[in-house]
Structure formats: structure tokens, C-alpha cells
Short mmCIF file of C-alpha atoms in Angstrom, two decimals:
data_model
loop_
_atom_site.label_atom_id
_atom_site.label_comp_id
_atom_site.label_asym_id
_atom_site.label_seq_id
_atom_site.Cartn_x
_atom_site.Cartn_y
_atom_site.Cartn_z
CA UNK A 190 61.63 228.88 51.61
CA UNK A 191 62.92 225.24 51.63
CA UNK A 192 66.06 224.58 53.17
CA UNK A 193 69.12 223.17 51.69
CA UNK A 194 68.79 219.31 51.32
CA UNK A 195 65.01 219.14 52.50
CA UNK A 196 62.65 217.26 50.34
CA UNK A 197 60.46 219.50 47.93
CA UNK A 198 57.32 218.00 46.53
CA UNK A 199 56.98 217.99 42.73
CA UNK A 200 56.20 215.80 39.78
CA UNK A 201 59.31 216.49 37.76
CA UNK A 202 61.74 213.50 36.04
CA UNK A 203 64.00 213.52 38.65
CA UNK A 204 60.97 212.98 41.42
CA UNK A 205 59.93 209.89 39.59
CA UNK A 206 63.33 208.21 39.56
CA UNK A 207 63.61 205.48 42.49
CA UNK A 208 65.67 206.19 45.33
CA UNK A 209 68.25 203.88 44.78
CA UNK A 210 68.73 204.52 41.09
CA UNK A 211 69.59 207.92 42.09
CA UNK A 212 71.88 206.90 44.83
CA UNK A 213 73.79 204.65 42.42
CA UNK A 214 74.14 207.30 39.72
CA UNK A 215 75.49 209.72 42.27
CA UNK A 216 77.98 207.08 43.29
CA UNK A 217 79.01 206.53 39.74
CA UNK A 218 79.43 209.98 38.98
CA UNK A 219 81.58 210.65 41.91
CA UNK A 220 83.96 207.67 41.37
CA UNK A 221 84.01 208.86 37.38
CA UNK A 222 84.90 212.36 38.39
CA UNK A 223 87.65 211.37 40.55
CA UNK A 224 88.92 208.44 38.25
CA UNK A 225 89.01 210.92 35.03
CA UNK A 226 90.48 214.03 37.15
CA UNK A 227 90.40 216.26 34.04
CA UNK A 228 89.68 220.08 34.13
CA UNK A 229 87.25 220.46 31.63
CA UNK A 230 85.44 217.49 32.40
CA UNK A 231 85.02 218.72 36.04
CA UNK A 232 83.76 222.00 35.03
CA UNK A 233 81.59 220.50 32.35
CA UNK A 234 80.20 218.43 35.31
CA UNK A 235 79.58 221.42 37.29
CA UNK A 236 77.64 222.96 34.57
CA UNK A 237 75.50 219.95 34.34
CA UNK A 238 74.99 219.69 38.07
CA UNK A 239 73.40 223.29 37.60
CA UNK A 240 71.48 222.43 34.77
CA UNK A 241 69.94 219.31 36.65
CA UNK A 242 67.91 221.75 38.80
CA UNK A 243 65.82 223.43 35.99
CA UNK A 244 65.56 219.94 34.29
CA UNK A 245 64.04 218.28 37.53
CA UNK A 246 61.67 221.04 38.17
CA UNK A 247 63.78 222.79 40.96
CA UNK A 248 64.44 226.37 41.32
CA UNK A 249 67.80 227.45 40.72
CA UNK A 250 67.61 229.39 44.07
CA UNK A 251 68.02 225.67 45.42
CA UNK A 252 71.46 225.66 43.46
CA UNK A 253 72.34 229.24 44.81
CA UNK A 254 71.74 228.16 48.51
CA UNK A 255 74.39 225.31 48.39
CA UNK A 256 76.69 227.33 46.82
CA UNK A 257 76.18 230.31 49.43
CA UNK A 258 76.84 227.25 52.02
CA UNK A 259 79.60 225.77 50.24
CA UNK A 260 81.99 228.83 49.20
CA UNK A 261 83.85 229.36 52.24
CA UNK A 262 85.23 225.85 51.83
CA UNK A 263 85.50 225.98 48.17
CA UNK A 264 87.60 229.37 48.69
CA UNK A 265 89.67 227.70 51.35
CA UNK A 266 90.52 224.72 49.01
CA UNK A 267 91.25 227.04 45.99
CA UNK A 268 93.63 229.24 47.93
CA UNK A 269 95.71 226.20 49.25
CA UNK A 270 95.70 224.38 46.05
CA UNK A 271 96.98 227.57 44.10
CA UNK A 272 99.58 228.18 46.68
CA UNK A 273 100.90 224.88 46.76
CA UNK A 274 100.37 223.65 43.23
CA UNK A 275 98.71 225.09 40.19
CA UNK A 276 95.60 227.39 39.87
CA UNK A 277 94.11 224.61 37.28
CA UNK A 278 94.26 221.83 39.88
CA UNK A 279 92.54 224.30 42.20
CA UNK A 280 89.58 224.91 39.59
CA UNK A 281 89.44 221.10 38.96
CA UNK A 282 89.09 220.16 42.82
CA UNK A 283 86.51 222.98 43.36
CA UNK A 284 84.42 222.12 40.23
CA UNK A 285 84.38 218.30 41.14
CA UNK A 286 83.31 219.17 44.81
CA UNK A 287 80.89 221.61 43.68
CA UNK A 288 79.40 219.57 41.30
CA UNK A 289 79.03 216.64 43.44
CA UNK A 290 77.48 218.28 46.43
CA UNK A 291 75.04 219.89 44.20
CA UNK A 292 73.88 216.47 42.73
CA UNK A 293 73.76 215.30 46.08
CA UNK A 294 71.47 218.18 47.12
CA UNK A 295 69.40 217.56 44.03
CA UNK A 296 69.09 213.92 44.96
CA UNK A 297 67.74 214.80 48.56
CA UNK A 298 65.58 217.76 47.15
CA UNK A 299 63.62 214.96 45.04
CA UNK A 300 63.72 212.08 47.67
CA UNK A 301 61.62 211.54 50.72
CA UNK A 302 63.56 210.40 53.54
CA UNK A 303 61.08 207.60 53.99
CA UNK A 304 62.25 206.20 50.53
CA UNK A 305 65.78 206.34 51.59
CA UNK A 306 65.18 204.97 54.74
CA UNK A 307 63.27 201.96 52.93
CA UNK A 308 66.31 201.40 50.47
CA UNK A 309 68.85 201.37 53.26
CA UNK A 310 66.61 198.60 55.17
CA UNK A 311 66.32 196.53 52.14
CA UNK A 312 69.98 196.83 51.67
CA UNK A 313 70.71 196.04 55.31
CA UNK A 314 68.54 192.86 55.40
CA UNK A 315 71.62 190.35 54.42
CA UNK A 316 73.37 191.65 57.65
CA UNK A 317 70.34 190.21 59.56
CA UNK A 318 72.02 186.91 59.56
CA UNK A 319 75.09 188.30 61.51
CA UNK A 320 72.81 190.17 64.25
CA UNK A 321 72.56 193.11 62.81
CA UNK A 322 69.21 195.02 63.02
CA UNK A 323 68.45 196.39 59.53
CA UNK A 324 65.61 198.60 60.40
CA UNK A 325 68.25 200.14 62.87
CA UNK A 326 70.60 200.43 60.10
CA UNK A 327 68.48 202.15 57.88
CA UNK A 328 67.45 204.61 60.60
CA UNK A 329 71.20 205.74 61.28
CA UNK A 330 71.74 205.98 57.65
CA UNK A 331 68.49 208.18 57.03
CA UNK A 332 69.59 210.31 59.98
CA UNK A 333 72.97 210.68 58.53
CA UNK A 334 71.37 211.94 55.08
CA UNK A 335 68.92 214.14 56.75
CA UNK A 336 71.93 215.78 59.08
CA UNK A 337 73.75 217.13 56.01
CA UNK A 338 71.28 219.76 55.49
CA UNK A 339 71.42 220.95 59.34
CA UNK A 340 74.86 222.21 58.83
CA UNK A 341 73.32 224.54 56.05
CA UNK A 342 70.54 225.59 58.51
CA UNK A 343 72.95 226.27 61.47
CA UNK A 344 75.36 228.11 59.31
CA UNK A 345 72.40 230.15 57.87
CA UNK A 346 70.85 230.99 61.42
CA UNK A 347 74.33 232.14 62.91
CA UNK A 348 75.22 234.08 59.90
CA UNK A 349 71.96 235.79 60.35
CA UNK A 350 72.16 236.75 63.69
CA UNK A 351 75.68 237.58 63.22
CA UNK A 352 74.67 240.41 60.61
CA UNK A 353 71.60 241.28 62.68
CA UNK A 354 74.24 242.52 65.49
CA UNK A 355 75.97 244.68 62.72
CA UNK A 356 78.96 242.53 62.90
CA UNK A 357 81.27 242.00 60.26
CA UNK A 358 84.92 241.21 59.06
CA UNK A 359 85.43 238.43 61.78
CA UNK A 360 83.80 235.35 60.27
CA UNK A 361 85.42 233.19 62.82
CA UNK A 362 82.91 234.33 65.35
CA UNK A 363 80.23 232.11 63.48
CA UNK A 364 82.00 228.80 64.88
CA UNK A 365 80.70 228.60 68.08
CA UNK A 366 76.99 229.61 67.04
CA UNK A 367 77.10 226.92 64.48
CA UNK A 368 78.27 224.47 66.91
CA UNK A 369 75.69 225.38 69.42
CA UNK A 370 72.61 225.18 66.70
CA UNK A 371 73.95 221.73 65.64
CA UNK A 372 74.11 220.63 69.16
CA UNK A 373 70.73 221.83 69.64
CA UNK A 374 69.35 220.11 66.67
CA UNK A 375 71.14 216.76 67.59
CA UNK A 376 69.21 217.11 71.01
CA UNK A 377 66.01 217.69 69.24
CA UNK A 378 66.53 214.70 67.07
CA UNK A 379 67.48 212.51 70.05
CA UNK A 380 64.41 213.52 72.02
CA UNK A 381 62.05 212.86 69.13
CA UNK A 382 63.99 209.20 69.08
CA UNK A 383 63.08 208.55 72.52
CA UNK A 384 59.63 209.87 72.15
CA UNK A 385 59.47 207.17 69.73
CA UNK A 386 60.85 204.40 72.03
CA UNK A 387 64.05 204.34 70.04
CA UNK A 388 66.61 205.51 73.05
CA UNK A 389 69.06 202.61 73.75
CA UNK A 390 67.45 199.54 72.28
CA UNK A 391 67.37 196.74 74.45
CA UNK A 392 69.78 196.43 77.53
CA UNK A 393 71.72 193.35 78.13
CA UNK A 394 70.94 191.89 81.41
#
């Protein structure tokens, strides 16, 4: 099964949209949701974000995996906002966050990392005039995008071990295993970069 945020090969309509157009649309959607800040608009956006998956040829299971990882954070936001303000505001904020995360995940599921890397490199080319390496900028941004699903992977791995040991009722015990998993993934990524000669770049004499 595919992990959250990993590219899923396909020929759906969203797969055929260029990476730049998808990222720009995601940015516009985020700005519009925040600017409008309306309860029913946010709820409608959440429903539309879920509907994107079958339209794009993706299984709703991918959307479920996102919600499964995100729900503790949404619950915390909802409880805090309900205590400090109104429940309608809590619903709006959770719907906004949920819709944007679902849309962002749909983008990463239908966009190759190589396509994102090429896009970021093109966008960073004007920075070459001030001594910035566009290839390194593109690599950093692509790795940032790639690291997002790692959090979901680490959470699932820690949770599976948590349940396998018959533990329940103490979710705070997942914090340390998640951090350990993320450190291991980061170390593996660093070793891969070193193996490709991109460890520290050129050193000053």
C-alpha cells in the first residue's frame, strides 16, 4: 500500500496537470480559504477536497490515511477553539486545515518528486545572479516536500508497535518513537546525499 504523500502512478486528470499549475492552484486555494474565513465555504472546500481523490483516479483510502494521521491535531484545535471561542469557529478552522492538507496530499500523490525538483530549479534560476545555486535550492525544497509524508510514516510505524505491545490509553508514549523514526529517516536521507557527493558542497579554503 502507498504511504501518505508518496507518488502514485496513474493517468488521471490531475496526473496530467503540470506541477507548477497544481502548486499555484494549491496556493490560490489556501489564500482564498484564509481570506474568506467562512464556515460553510470551509466545509464545502473540505467536501471538494475529498471529492478530488476519486475524480483524480485516487482511492478514497488515500484520503482516509491523511485524516487518520491528522485527526489528533484537528481534535486538539477543535477542543481548544471551542473552549476559547465558539464551536462554529472550531469547525471552520478544522475544515480549512483538513481541506488544505487533503489537497496538498493529492498534489504530492499525483506529482513526481523529479517534476517538483525541476520546477523549483527553474524558479530559483534568477537567484544565480546573487550567487545562489538553483540546483541546491531545488533539492532542498524537493526534500522538504518529500519529508512531509515521512511524519505520517513515522506515526504509523510507532502506532503499530504501540498496539502490537498491547498498550492503550497512553498516546503520549508515541512521541519518543516518532522522533526516533524521523531521525532514522533523516539519517538515511543524509547518507544517500553523501553517497551522491552532495554532503557539504565546496569548502572555503
